[in-house]
Coordinates of C-alpha atoms and ligand atoms in Angstrom, one line a residue:
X29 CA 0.0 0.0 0.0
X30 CA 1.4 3.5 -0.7
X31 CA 2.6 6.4 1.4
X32 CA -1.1 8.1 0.8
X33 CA -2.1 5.9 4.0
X34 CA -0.1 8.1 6.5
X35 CA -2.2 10.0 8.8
X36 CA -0.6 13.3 7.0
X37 CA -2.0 12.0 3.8
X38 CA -5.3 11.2 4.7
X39 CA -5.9 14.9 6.7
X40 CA -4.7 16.5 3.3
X41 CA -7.4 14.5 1.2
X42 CA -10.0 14.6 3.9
X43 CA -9.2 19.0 4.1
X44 CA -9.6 18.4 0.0
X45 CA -12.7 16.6 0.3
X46 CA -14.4 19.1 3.3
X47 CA -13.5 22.2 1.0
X48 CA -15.4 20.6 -2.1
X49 CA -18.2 19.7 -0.1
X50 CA -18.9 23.2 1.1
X51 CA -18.2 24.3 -2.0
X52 CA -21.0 22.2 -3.7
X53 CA -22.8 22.9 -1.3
X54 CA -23.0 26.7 -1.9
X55 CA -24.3 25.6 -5.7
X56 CA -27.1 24.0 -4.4
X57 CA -27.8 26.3 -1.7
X58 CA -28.3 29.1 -4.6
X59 CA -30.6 26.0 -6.3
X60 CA -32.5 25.4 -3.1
X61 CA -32.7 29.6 -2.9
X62 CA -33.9 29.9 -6.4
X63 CA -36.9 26.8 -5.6
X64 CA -38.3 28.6 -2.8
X65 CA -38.3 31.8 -5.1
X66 CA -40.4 29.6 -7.3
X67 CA -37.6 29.2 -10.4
X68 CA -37.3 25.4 -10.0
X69 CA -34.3 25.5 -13.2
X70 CA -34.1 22.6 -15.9
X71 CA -35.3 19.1 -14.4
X72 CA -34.6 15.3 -16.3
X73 CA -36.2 12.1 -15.6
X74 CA -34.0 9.1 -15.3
X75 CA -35.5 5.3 -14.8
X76 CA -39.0 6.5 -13.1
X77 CA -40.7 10.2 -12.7
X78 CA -39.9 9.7 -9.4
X79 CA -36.2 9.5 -10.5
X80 CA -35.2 13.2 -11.2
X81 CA -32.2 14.8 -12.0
X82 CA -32.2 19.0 -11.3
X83 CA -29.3 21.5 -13.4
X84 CA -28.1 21.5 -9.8
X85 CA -27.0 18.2 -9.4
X86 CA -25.0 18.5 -12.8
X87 CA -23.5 21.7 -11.8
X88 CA -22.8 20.5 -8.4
X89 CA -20.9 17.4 -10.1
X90 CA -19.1 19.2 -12.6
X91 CA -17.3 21.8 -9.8
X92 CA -16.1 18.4 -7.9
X93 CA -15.2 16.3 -11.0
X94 CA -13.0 19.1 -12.2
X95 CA -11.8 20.1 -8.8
X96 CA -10.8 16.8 -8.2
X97 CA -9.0 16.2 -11.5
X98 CA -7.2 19.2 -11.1
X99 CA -5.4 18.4 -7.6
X100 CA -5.6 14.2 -8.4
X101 CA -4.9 14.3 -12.1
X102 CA -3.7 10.0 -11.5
X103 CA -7.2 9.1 -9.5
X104 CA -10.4 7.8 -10.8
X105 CA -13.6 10.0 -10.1
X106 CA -17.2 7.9 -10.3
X107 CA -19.7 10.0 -10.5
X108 CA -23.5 9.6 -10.2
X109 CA -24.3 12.4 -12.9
X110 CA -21.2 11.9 -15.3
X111 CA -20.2 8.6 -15.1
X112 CA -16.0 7.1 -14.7
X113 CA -13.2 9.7 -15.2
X114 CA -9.7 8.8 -14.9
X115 CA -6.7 10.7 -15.9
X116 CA -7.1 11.7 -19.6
X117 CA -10.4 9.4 -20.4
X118 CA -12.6 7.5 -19.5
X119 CA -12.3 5.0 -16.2
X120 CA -11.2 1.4 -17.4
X121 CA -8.5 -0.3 -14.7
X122 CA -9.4 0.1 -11.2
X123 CA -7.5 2.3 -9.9
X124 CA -5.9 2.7 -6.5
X125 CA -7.8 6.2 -5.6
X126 CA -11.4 5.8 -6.7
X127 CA -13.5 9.2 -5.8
X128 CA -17.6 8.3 -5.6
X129 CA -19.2 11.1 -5.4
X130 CA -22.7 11.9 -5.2
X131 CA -23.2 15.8 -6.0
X132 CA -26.9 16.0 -4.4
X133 CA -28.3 13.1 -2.7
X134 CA -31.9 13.5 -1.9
X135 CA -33.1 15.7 -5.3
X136 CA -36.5 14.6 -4.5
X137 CA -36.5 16.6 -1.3
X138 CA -34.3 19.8 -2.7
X139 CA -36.7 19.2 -5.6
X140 CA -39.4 19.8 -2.9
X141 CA -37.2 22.9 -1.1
X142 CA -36.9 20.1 1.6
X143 CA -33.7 20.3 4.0
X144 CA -32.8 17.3 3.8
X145 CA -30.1 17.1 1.0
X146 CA -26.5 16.2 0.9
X147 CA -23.2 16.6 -0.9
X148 CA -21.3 13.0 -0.2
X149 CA -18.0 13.0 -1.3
X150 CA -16.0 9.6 -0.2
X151 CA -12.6 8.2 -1.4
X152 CA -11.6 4.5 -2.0
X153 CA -8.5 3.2 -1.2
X154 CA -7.6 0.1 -2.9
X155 CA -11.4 -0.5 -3.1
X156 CA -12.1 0.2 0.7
X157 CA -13.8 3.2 2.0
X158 CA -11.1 5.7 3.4
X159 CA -12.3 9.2 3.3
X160 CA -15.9 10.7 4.0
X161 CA -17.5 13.7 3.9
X162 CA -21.3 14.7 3.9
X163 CA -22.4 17.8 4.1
X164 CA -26.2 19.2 4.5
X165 CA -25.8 22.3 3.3
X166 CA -29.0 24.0 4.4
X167 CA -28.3 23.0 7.8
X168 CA -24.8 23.3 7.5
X169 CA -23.6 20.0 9.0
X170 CA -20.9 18.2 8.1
X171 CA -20.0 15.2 8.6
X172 CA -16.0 13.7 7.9
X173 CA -14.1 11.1 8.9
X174 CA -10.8 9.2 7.5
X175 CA -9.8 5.9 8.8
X176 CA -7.6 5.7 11.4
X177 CA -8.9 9.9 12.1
X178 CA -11.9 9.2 13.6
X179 CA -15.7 11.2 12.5
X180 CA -16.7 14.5 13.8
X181 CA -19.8 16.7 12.8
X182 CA -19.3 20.3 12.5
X183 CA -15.5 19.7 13.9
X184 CA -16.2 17.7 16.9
X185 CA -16.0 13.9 17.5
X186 CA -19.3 11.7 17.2
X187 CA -19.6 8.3 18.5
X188 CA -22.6 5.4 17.7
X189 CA -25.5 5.4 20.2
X190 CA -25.2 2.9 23.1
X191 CA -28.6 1.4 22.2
X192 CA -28.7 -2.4 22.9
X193 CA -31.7 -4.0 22.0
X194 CA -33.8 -3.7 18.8
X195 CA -36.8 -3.4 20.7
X196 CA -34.9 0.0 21.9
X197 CA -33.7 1.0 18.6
X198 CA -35.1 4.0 16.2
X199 CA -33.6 3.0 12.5
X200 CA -34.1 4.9 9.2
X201 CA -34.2 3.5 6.0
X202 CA -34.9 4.7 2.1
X203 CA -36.8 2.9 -0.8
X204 CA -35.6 2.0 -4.6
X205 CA -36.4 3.8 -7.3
X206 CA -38.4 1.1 -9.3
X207 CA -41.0 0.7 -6.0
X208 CA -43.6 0.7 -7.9
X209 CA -42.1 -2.3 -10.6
X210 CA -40.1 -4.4 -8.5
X211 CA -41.3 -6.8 -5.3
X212 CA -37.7 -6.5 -4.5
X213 CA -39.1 -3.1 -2.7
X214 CA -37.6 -3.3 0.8
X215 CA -41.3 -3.1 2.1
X216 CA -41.3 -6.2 3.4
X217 CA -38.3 -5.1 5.8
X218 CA -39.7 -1.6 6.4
X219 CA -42.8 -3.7 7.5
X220 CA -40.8 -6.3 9.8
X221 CA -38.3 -3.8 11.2
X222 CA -41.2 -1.2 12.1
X223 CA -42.7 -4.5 14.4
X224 CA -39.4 -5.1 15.8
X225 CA -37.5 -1.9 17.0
X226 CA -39.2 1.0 18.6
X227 CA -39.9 3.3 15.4
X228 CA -38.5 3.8 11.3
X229 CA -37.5 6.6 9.8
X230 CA -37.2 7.7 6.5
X231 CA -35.8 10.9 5.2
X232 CA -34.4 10.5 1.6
X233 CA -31.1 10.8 1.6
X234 CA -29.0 7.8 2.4
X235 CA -25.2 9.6 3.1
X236 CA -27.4 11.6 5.5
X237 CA -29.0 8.2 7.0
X238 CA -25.7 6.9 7.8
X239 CA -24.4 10.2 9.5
X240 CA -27.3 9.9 11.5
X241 CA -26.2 6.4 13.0
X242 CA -22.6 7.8 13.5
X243 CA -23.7 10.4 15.2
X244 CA -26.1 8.1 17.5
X245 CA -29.1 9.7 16.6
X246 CA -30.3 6.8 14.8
X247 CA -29.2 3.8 15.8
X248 CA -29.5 1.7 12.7
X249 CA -30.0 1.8 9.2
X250 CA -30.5 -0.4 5.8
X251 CA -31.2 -0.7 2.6
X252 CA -31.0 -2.2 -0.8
X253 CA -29.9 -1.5 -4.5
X254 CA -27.7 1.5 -3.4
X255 CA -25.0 2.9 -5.2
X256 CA -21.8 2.8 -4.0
X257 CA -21.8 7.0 -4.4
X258 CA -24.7 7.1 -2.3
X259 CA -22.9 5.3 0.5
X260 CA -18.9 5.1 0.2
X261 CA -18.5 8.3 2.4
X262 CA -20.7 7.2 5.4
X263 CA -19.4 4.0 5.7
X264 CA -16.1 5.5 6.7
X265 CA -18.2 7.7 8.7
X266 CA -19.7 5.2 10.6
X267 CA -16.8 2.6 11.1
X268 CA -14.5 5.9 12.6
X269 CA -17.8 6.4 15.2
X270 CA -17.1 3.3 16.3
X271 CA -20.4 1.6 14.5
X272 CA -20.6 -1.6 12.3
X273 CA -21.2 -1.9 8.3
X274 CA -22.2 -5.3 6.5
X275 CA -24.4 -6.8 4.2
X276 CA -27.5 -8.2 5.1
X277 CA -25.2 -11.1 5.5
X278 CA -22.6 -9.6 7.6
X279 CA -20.2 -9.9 4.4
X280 CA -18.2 -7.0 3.1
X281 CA -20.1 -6.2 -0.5
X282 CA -22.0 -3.2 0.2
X283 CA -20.6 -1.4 -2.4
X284 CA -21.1 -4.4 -5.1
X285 CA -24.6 -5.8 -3.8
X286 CA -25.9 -2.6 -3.0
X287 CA -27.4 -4.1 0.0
X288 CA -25.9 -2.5 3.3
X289 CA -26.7 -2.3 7.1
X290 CA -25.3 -0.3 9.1
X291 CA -25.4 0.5 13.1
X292 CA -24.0 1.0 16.5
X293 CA -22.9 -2.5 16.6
X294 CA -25.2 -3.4 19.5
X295 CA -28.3 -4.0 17.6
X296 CA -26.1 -5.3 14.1
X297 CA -26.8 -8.7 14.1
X298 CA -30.3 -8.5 15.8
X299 CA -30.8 -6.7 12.2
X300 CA -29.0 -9.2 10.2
X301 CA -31.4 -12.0 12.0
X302 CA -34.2 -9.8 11.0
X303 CA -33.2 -9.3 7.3
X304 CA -32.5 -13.2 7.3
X305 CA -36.1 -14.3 8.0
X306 CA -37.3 -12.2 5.0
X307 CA -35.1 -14.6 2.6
X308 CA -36.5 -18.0 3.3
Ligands
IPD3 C1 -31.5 8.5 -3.2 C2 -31.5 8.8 -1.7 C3 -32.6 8.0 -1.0 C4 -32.4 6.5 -1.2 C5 -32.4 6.2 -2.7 C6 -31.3 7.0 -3.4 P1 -30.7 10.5 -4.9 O1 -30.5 9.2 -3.9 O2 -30.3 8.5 -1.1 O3 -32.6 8.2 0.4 O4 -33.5 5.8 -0.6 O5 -32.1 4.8 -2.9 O6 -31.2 6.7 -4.8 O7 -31.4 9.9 -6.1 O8 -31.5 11.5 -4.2 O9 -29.3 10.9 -5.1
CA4 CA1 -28.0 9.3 -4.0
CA5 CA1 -27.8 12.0 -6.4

């Protein structure tokens, strides 16, 4: 592994990754400005009407993409909006720095002039989550974390809740875009995990769900057919908290399956049994 994995390293990428944040941030604080003022801007439908894609995601993509290839001309950028980038073309070998970045997670709600939208900026390393950064611009938290750093929102350090027992447990969640086509819907677990713990949650934007359980004010959180954009920064987030990521099978391929859990470790496999009885 290279010298990028010294603590030095890692502080100067995860400084890189905080200033592009708030500086996406700032586009789509002008977008969310211009919504409440009524000028909503271009809009694009991608698999579903409910699947839209606002000039502000695009703009807020392209300032990070070109940021990004500027001071990392050698890593590869994935982004949801524009697709691979590597240095000079198109992404083709993995490469050891892999940016995923999702410019505006939760258009429906900045759609809607709803809060609850994120920038989520993360970096692999060597395929594993290394740097994180969310960042709700119109609240102004942000969330970072780098392995081996730990997390801290708005500067200070967060920890997972100490929450136990499921029974205890307030979890959020999100659904996939083809809902309405696919029984593969997650309702089934939204149904069996609003039994089990004490309440469910669900705001629409998944890097902000997983800040939530690093932060311990959630205590758990799943879902499926996620996009390794929407999730690469909080998972570092939540492993430097101190919480747990898996599968729904405890396995490592969140970011292939799309399938991840996530929480304070306490409740993690209480989840995972949950999950399991949905599969038989
Ligand atoms: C969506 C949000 C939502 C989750 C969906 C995502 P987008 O991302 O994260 O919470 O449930 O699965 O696709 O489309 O707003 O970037
Ligand atoms: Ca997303
Ligand atoms: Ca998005």
């Amino acid at each position: 592994m290279t010298d990028l994995l010294s603590h030095d390293s890692l502080r100067e990428l995860l400084d890189t990754g905080i200033a592009l944040a708030r500086g996406a941030g700032a586009i789509l604080l002008d977008g969310l400005n211009q919504i409440h003022a009524g000028n909503g801007g271009a809009l694009r439908f991608k698999s579903s009407p409910g699947d839209v894609v606002t000039e502000y995601d695009q703009r807020s993509e392209d300032f990070i993409v070109s940021e990004l290839r500027r001071r990392y001309p050698a890593h590869a950028i994935v982004g949801e909006e524009g697709g691979a980038y590597a240095a000079g073309g198109p992404a083709s070998a993995p490469a050891h720095y892999e940016w995923q970045i999702d410019p505006l997670d939760g258009t429906t709600n900045f759609l809607h002039g709803f809060a609850m939208f994120s920038v989520s900026i993360g970096l692999l390393i060597d395929g594993v989550p290394a740097v994180g950064v969310v960042y709700s611009p119109a609240t102004n938290d942000l969330y970072a974390a780098a392995r081996g750093l730990g997390a801290t929102w708005n500067g200070r350090p967060i920890h997972v809740s100490c929450v136990d027992a499921l029974e205890r447990a307030l979890l959020i969640t999100g659904f996939p875009y083809d809902y309405a086509q696919s029984p593969h819907n997650n309702l089934r677990a939204f149904d069996a995990f609003n039994r089990r713990s004490q309440a469910v949650r669900r705001i629409g934007s998944a890097a902000l769900d997983l800040c939530l359980v690093a932060s311990g004010q959630m205590d758990g959180y799943w879902e499926t057919k996620i996009k390794p954009y929407d999730i690469a920064a909080g998972i570092v987030i939540v492993r430097e908290a101190g919480g747990v990521v898996t599968d729904s099978a405890g396995g490592d391929t969140m970011l292939a399956s799309g399938d991840i859990v996530a929480s304070n470790g306490l409740i993690q496999s209480a989840m995972l049994d949950v999950l399991s009885t949905l599969q038989t």
